[in-house]
Short mmCIF file of C-alpha atoms and ligand atoms in Angstrom, two decimals:
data_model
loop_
_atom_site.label_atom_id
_atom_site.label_comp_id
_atom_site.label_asym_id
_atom_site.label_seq_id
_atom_site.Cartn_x
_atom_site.Cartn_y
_atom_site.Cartn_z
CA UNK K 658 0.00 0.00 0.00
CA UNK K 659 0.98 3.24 -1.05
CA UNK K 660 0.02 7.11 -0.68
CA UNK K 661 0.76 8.85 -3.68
CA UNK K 662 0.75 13.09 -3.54
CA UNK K 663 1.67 15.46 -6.05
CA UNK K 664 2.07 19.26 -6.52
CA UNK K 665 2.68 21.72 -9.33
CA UNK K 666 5.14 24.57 -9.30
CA UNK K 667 5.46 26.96 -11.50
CA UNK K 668 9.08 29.16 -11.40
CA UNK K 669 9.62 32.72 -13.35
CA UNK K 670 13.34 32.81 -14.39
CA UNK K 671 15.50 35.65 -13.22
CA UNK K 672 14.91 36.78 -16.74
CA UNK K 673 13.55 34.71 -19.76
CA UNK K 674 15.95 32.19 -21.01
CA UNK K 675 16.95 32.90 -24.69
CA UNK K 676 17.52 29.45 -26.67
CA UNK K 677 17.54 28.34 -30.24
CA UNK K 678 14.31 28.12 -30.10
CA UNK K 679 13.07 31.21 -28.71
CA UNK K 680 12.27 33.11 -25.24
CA UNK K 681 11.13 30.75 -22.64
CA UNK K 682 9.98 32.60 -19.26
CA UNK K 683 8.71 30.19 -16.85
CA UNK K 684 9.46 26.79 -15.61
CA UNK K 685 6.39 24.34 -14.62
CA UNK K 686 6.49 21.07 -13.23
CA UNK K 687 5.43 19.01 -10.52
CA UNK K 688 6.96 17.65 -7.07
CA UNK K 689 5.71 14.08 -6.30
CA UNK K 690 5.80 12.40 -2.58
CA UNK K 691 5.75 8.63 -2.52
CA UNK K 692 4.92 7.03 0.76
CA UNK K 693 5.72 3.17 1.30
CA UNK K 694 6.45 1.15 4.59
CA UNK K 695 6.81 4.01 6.53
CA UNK K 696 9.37 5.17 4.10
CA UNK K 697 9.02 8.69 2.32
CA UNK K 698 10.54 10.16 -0.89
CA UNK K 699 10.37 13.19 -3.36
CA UNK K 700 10.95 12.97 -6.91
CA UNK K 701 10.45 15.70 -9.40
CA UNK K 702 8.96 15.68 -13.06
CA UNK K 703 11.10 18.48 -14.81
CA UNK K 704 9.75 17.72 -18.30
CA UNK K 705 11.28 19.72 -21.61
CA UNK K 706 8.95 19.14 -24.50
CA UNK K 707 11.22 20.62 -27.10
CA UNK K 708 13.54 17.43 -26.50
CA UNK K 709 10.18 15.42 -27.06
CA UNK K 710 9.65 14.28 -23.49
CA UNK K 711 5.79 13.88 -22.37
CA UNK K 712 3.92 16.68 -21.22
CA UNK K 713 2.73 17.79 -17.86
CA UNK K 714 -0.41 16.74 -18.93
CA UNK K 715 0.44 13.81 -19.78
CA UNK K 716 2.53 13.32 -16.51
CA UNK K 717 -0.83 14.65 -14.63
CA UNK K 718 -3.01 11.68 -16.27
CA UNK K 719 -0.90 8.98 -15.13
CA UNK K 720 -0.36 9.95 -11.46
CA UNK K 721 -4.07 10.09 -11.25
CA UNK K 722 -4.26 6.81 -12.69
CA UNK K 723 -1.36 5.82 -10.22
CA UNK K 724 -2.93 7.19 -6.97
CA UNK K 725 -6.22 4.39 -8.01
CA UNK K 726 -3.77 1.90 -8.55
CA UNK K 727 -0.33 1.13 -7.40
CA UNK K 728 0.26 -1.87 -9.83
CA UNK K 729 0.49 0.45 -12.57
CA UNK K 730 4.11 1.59 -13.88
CA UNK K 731 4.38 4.42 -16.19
CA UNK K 732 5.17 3.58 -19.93
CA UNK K 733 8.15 4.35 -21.30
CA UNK K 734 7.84 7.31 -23.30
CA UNK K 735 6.88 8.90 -19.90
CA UNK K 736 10.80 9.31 -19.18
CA UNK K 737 10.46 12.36 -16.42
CA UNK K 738 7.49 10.95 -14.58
CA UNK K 739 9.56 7.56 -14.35
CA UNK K 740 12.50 8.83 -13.32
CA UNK K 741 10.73 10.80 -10.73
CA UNK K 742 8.52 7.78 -9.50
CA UNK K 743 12.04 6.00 -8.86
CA UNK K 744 13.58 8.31 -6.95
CA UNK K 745 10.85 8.88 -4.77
CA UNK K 746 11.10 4.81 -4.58
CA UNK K 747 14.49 5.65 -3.19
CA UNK K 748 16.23 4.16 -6.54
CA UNK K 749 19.34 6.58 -5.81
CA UNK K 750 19.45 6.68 -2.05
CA UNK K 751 22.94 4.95 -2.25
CA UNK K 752 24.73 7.54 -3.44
CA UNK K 753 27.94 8.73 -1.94
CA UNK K 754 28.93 12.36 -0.91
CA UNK K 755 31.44 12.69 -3.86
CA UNK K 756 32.35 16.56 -5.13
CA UNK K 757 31.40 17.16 -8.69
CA UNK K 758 33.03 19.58 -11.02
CA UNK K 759 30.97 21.72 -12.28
CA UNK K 760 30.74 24.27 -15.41
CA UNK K 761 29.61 27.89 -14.99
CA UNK K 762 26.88 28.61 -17.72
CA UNK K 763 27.31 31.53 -20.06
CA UNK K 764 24.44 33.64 -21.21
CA UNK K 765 23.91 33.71 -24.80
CA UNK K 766 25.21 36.81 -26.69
CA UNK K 767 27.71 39.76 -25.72
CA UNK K 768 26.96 39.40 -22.04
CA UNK K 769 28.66 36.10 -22.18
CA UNK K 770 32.11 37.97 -21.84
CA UNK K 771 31.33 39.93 -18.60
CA UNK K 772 29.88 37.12 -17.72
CA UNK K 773 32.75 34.56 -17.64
CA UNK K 774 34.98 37.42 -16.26
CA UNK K 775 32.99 37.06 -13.20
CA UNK K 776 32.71 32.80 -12.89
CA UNK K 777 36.79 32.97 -13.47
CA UNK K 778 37.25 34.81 -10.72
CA UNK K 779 35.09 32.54 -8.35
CA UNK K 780 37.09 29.50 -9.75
CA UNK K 781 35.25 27.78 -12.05
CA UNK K 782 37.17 26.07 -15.11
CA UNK K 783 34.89 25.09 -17.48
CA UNK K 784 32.15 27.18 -19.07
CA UNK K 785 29.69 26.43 -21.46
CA UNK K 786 28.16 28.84 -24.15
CA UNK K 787 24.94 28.97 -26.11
CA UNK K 788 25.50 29.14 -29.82
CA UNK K 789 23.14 29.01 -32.76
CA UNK K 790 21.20 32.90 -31.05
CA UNK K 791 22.61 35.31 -33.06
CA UNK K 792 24.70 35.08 -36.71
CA UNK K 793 27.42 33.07 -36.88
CA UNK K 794 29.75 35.74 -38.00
CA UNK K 795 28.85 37.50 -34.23
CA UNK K 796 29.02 34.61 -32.68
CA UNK K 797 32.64 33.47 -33.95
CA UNK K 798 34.08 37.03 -33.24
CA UNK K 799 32.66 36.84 -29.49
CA UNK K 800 33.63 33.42 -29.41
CA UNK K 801 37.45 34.19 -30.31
CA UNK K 802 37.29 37.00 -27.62
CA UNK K 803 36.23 34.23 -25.11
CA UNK K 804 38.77 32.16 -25.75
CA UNK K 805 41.57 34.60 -25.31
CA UNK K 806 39.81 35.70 -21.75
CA UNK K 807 40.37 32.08 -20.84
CA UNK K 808 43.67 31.93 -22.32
CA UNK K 809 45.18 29.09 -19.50
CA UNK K 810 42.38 29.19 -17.32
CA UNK K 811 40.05 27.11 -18.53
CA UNK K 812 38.18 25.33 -21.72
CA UNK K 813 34.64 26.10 -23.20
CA UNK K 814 31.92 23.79 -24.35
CA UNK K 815 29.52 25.13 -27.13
CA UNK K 816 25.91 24.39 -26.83
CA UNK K 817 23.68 24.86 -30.07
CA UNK K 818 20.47 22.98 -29.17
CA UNK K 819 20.43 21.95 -32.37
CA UNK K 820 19.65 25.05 -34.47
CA UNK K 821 22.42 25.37 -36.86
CA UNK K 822 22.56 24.33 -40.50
CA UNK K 823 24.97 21.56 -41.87
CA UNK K 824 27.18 24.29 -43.72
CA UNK K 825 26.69 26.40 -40.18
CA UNK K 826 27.77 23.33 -38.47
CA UNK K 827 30.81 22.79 -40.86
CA UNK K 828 32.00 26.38 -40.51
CA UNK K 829 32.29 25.78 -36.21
CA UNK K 830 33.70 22.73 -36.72
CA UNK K 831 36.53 24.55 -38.93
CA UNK K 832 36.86 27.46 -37.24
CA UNK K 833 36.98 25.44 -33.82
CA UNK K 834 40.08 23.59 -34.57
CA UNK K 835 42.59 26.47 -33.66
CA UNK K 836 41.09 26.91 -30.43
CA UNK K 837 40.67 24.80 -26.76
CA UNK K 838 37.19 23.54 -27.08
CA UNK K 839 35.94 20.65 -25.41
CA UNK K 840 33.23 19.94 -27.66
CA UNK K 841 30.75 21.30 -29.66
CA UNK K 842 27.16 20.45 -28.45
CA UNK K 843 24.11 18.82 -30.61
CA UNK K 844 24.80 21.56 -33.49
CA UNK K 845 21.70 19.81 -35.63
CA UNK K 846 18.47 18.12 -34.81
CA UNK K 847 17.91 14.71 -33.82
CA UNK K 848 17.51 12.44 -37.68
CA UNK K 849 21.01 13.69 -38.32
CA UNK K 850 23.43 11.60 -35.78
CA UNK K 851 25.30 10.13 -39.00
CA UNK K 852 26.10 13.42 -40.14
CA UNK K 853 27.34 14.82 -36.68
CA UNK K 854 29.22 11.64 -36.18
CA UNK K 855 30.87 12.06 -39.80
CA UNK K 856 32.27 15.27 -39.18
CA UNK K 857 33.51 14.80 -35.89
CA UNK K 858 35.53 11.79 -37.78
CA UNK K 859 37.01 15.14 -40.36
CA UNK K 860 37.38 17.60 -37.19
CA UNK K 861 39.65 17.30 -34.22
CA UNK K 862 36.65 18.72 -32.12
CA UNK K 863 34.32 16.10 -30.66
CA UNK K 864 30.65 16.38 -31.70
CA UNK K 865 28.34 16.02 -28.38
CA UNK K 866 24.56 14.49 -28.32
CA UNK K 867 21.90 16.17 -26.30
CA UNK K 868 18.67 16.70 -28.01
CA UNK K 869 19.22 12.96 -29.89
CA UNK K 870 19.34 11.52 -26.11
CA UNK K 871 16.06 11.59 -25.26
CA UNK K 872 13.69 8.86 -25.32
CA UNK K 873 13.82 4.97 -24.44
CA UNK K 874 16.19 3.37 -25.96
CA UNK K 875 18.10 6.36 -27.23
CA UNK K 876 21.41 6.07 -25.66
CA UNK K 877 21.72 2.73 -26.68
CA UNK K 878 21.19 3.52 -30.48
CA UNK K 879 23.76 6.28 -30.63
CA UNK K 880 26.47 4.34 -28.54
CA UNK K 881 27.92 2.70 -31.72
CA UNK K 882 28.03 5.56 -33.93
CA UNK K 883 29.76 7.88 -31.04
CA UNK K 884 31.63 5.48 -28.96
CA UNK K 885 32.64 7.94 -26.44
CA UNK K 886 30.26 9.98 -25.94
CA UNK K 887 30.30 12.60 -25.35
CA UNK K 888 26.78 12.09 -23.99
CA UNK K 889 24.62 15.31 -22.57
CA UNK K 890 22.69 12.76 -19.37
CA UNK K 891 20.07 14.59 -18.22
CA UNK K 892 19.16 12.65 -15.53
CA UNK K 893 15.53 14.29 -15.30
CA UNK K 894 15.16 12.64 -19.21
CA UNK K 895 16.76 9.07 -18.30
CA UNK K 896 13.43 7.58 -17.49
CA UNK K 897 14.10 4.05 -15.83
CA UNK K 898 17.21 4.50 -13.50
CA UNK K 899 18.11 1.05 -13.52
CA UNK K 900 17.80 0.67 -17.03
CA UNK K 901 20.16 3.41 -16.99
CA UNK K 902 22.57 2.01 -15.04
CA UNK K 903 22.99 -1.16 -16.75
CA UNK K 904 23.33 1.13 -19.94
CA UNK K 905 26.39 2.79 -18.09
CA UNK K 906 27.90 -0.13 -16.79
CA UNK K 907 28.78 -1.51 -20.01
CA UNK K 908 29.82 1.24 -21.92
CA UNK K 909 32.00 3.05 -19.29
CA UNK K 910 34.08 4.45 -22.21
CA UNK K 911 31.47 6.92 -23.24
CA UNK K 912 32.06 10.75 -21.47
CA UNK K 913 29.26 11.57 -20.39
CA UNK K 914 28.13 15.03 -18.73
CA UNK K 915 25.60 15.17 -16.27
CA UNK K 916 23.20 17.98 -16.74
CA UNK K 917 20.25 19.82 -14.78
CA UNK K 918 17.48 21.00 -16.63
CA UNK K 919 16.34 23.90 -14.32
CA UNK K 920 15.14 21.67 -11.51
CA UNK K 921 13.43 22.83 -8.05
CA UNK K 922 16.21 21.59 -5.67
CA UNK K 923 14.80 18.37 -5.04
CA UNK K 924 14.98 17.33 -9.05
CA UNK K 925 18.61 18.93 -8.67
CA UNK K 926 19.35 16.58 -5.58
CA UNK K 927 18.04 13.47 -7.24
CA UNK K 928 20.45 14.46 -10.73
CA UNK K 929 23.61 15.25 -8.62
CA UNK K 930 23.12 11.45 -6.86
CA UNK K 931 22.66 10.10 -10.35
CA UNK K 932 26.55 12.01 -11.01
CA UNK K 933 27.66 10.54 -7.77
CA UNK K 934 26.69 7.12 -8.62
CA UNK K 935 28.57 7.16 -11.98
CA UNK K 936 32.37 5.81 -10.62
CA UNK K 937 33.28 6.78 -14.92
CA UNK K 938 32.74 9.92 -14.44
CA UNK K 939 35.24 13.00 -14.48
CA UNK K 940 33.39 15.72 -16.77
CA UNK K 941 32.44 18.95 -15.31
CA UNK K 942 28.56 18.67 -14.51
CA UNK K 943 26.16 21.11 -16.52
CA UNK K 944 24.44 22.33 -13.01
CA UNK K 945 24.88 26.16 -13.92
CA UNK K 946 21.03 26.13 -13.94
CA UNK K 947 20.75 27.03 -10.54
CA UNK K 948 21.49 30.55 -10.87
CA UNK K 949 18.33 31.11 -12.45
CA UNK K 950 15.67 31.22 -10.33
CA UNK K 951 15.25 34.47 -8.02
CA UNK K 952 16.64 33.34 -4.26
CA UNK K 953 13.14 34.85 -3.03
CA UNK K 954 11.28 31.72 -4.91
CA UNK K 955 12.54 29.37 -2.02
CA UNK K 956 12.61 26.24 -4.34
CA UNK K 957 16.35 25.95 -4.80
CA UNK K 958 19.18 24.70 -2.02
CA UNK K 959 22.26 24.01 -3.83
CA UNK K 960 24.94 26.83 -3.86
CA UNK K 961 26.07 27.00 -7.67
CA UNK K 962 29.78 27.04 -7.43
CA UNK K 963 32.77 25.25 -9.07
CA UNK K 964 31.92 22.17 -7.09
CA UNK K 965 28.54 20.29 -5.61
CA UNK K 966 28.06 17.05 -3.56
CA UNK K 967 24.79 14.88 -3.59
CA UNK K 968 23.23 14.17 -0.03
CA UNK K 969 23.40 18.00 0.93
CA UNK K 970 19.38 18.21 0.79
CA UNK K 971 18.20 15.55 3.44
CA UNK K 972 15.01 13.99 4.40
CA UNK K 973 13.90 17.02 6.70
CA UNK K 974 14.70 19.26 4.17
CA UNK K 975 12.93 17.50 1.10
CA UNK K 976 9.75 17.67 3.53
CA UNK K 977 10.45 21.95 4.40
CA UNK K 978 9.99 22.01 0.50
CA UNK K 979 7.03 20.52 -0.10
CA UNK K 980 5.20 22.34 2.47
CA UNK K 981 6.34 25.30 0.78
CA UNK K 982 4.71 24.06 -2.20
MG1 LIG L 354 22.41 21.08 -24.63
#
């Protein structure tokens, strides 16, 4: 016997997000609490529909379907609700306290450069910069002034959430090889993996998958073509976590970065266990999410910084943020 409870939240960012695909200005999802035995967890469904995850709809509809009947496990295409559902089941409460490196996030645009002037100086080492926002020739001039600001302090991932062209693509690729970049990040839309893993073979730059991750079964298909990685995990997206596991255990070669995807802190504790969990890996974490929420929202915990460890949000303070719910 189980109690099931769920609540919505709904977040304003500091200011609206700019991405390839336009402004977004608020962040919805839902907080579930799973009761078993005595036992009680949170999980949280963080769902992004432009990577084709289910909606919170969708997520709604099952949970009320759940909350009649326990038996019932979400389908697979419902990746965020089951990933929630298992960590409220207490799926990652083994994780250990380990530090995680993580990257400071760079707006997109001109304010990038003030911006990594100020995560430099509070020690961070890896940043990572939307692309694919403005043109390309803007974007490749502020781009070469980044790198020469980091000059020996650090490397810089490029994100373009898929919105570039194939000649677009080509031209970073090029213009990338005189310069310290660790990778260049899902420059074009899922459908065109053979493409992406093609030109990484020409480039010395390595081509990244995000936006092809998500879905069952997903890392598994692209493991052969990109045999390490790297792999964008965003845990929130994973869906089963021991599924996921397995997946990791046998292909421990593949780099894979752990990512946020503007979680409350309880979806942000549940990723950064996921990290801890994964003995392979040595990437910087993409947790530079968690600067953008307004402090006054009370949802987050985590201090963003060049370093995080899972377990820092416990039990009593899981339950402090549900009531504020
Ligand atoms: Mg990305």
């Amino acid at each position: 016997m189980e109690r099931l409870a769920w609540k919505p939240y709904c977040r304003p960012f500091r200011t609206p997000l700019q991405t390839a695909h336009g402004d977004w200005p608020l962040r919805e999802g839902l907080i579930v609490r799973l009761e078993r035995e005595g036992r009680v967890g949170y999980g949280e469904i963080a769902p992004l529909e432009d990577f084709g995850t289910e909606t919170l709809v969708q997520a709604v509809e099952f949970l009320d379907a759940r909350a009649e009947d326990d038996s019932l496990e979400p389908p697979p295409e419902l990746v965020c609700t089951r990933f929630a559902l298992d960590c409220a089941a207490g799926a990652l409460e083994t994780a250990p306290a380990r530090p995680l490196h993580v990257a400071g996030l760079l707006p997109a645009g001109i304010t990038a450069y003030a911006a990594l002037q100020v995560l430099l100086d509070k020690g961070f080492t890896t940043f990572k910069w939307k692309i694919g926002v403005e043109p390309i020739e803007v974007e490749r001039a502020l781009c070469a002034e980044l790198f020469k600001l980091l000059h020996g302090h650090g490397i810089l991932r490029l994100d373009a959430n898929a919105g570039l062209s194939r000649e677009e693509t080509e031209a970073w690729m090029a213009f990338l090889e005189d310069y310290p970049v660790e990778y260049l990040e899902q420059p074009l839309p899922p459908g065109e993996e053979a493409f992406m893993a093609a030109l990484a073979g020409r480039y010395s730059v390595p081509v990244a998958l995000d936006e092809s991750l998500c879905g069952p079964g997903a890392l598994e298909r692209w493991s052969g073509l990109f045999p390490q990685g790297p792999f964008i995990v965003k845990p929130a997206l994973i869906g089963r976590v021991e599924d996921y596991r397995a997946w990791r255990a046998f292909h421990p070669g593949v780099r894979v970065i752990y990512s946020s995807v503007f979680e409350t802190a309880i979806g942000i504790e549940n990723a950064l266990r996921l990290a801890a969990l994964d003995e392979h890996c040595a990437e910087a974490a993409g947790f530079g999410t968690l600067e953008s929420f307004p402090h006054e929202d009370q949802l987050g915990w985590h201090t963003y910084g060049p370093s995080l460890t899972a377990g820092t949000l416990d039990a009593a303070a899981c339950e402090e943020l549900w009531k504020r719910l």
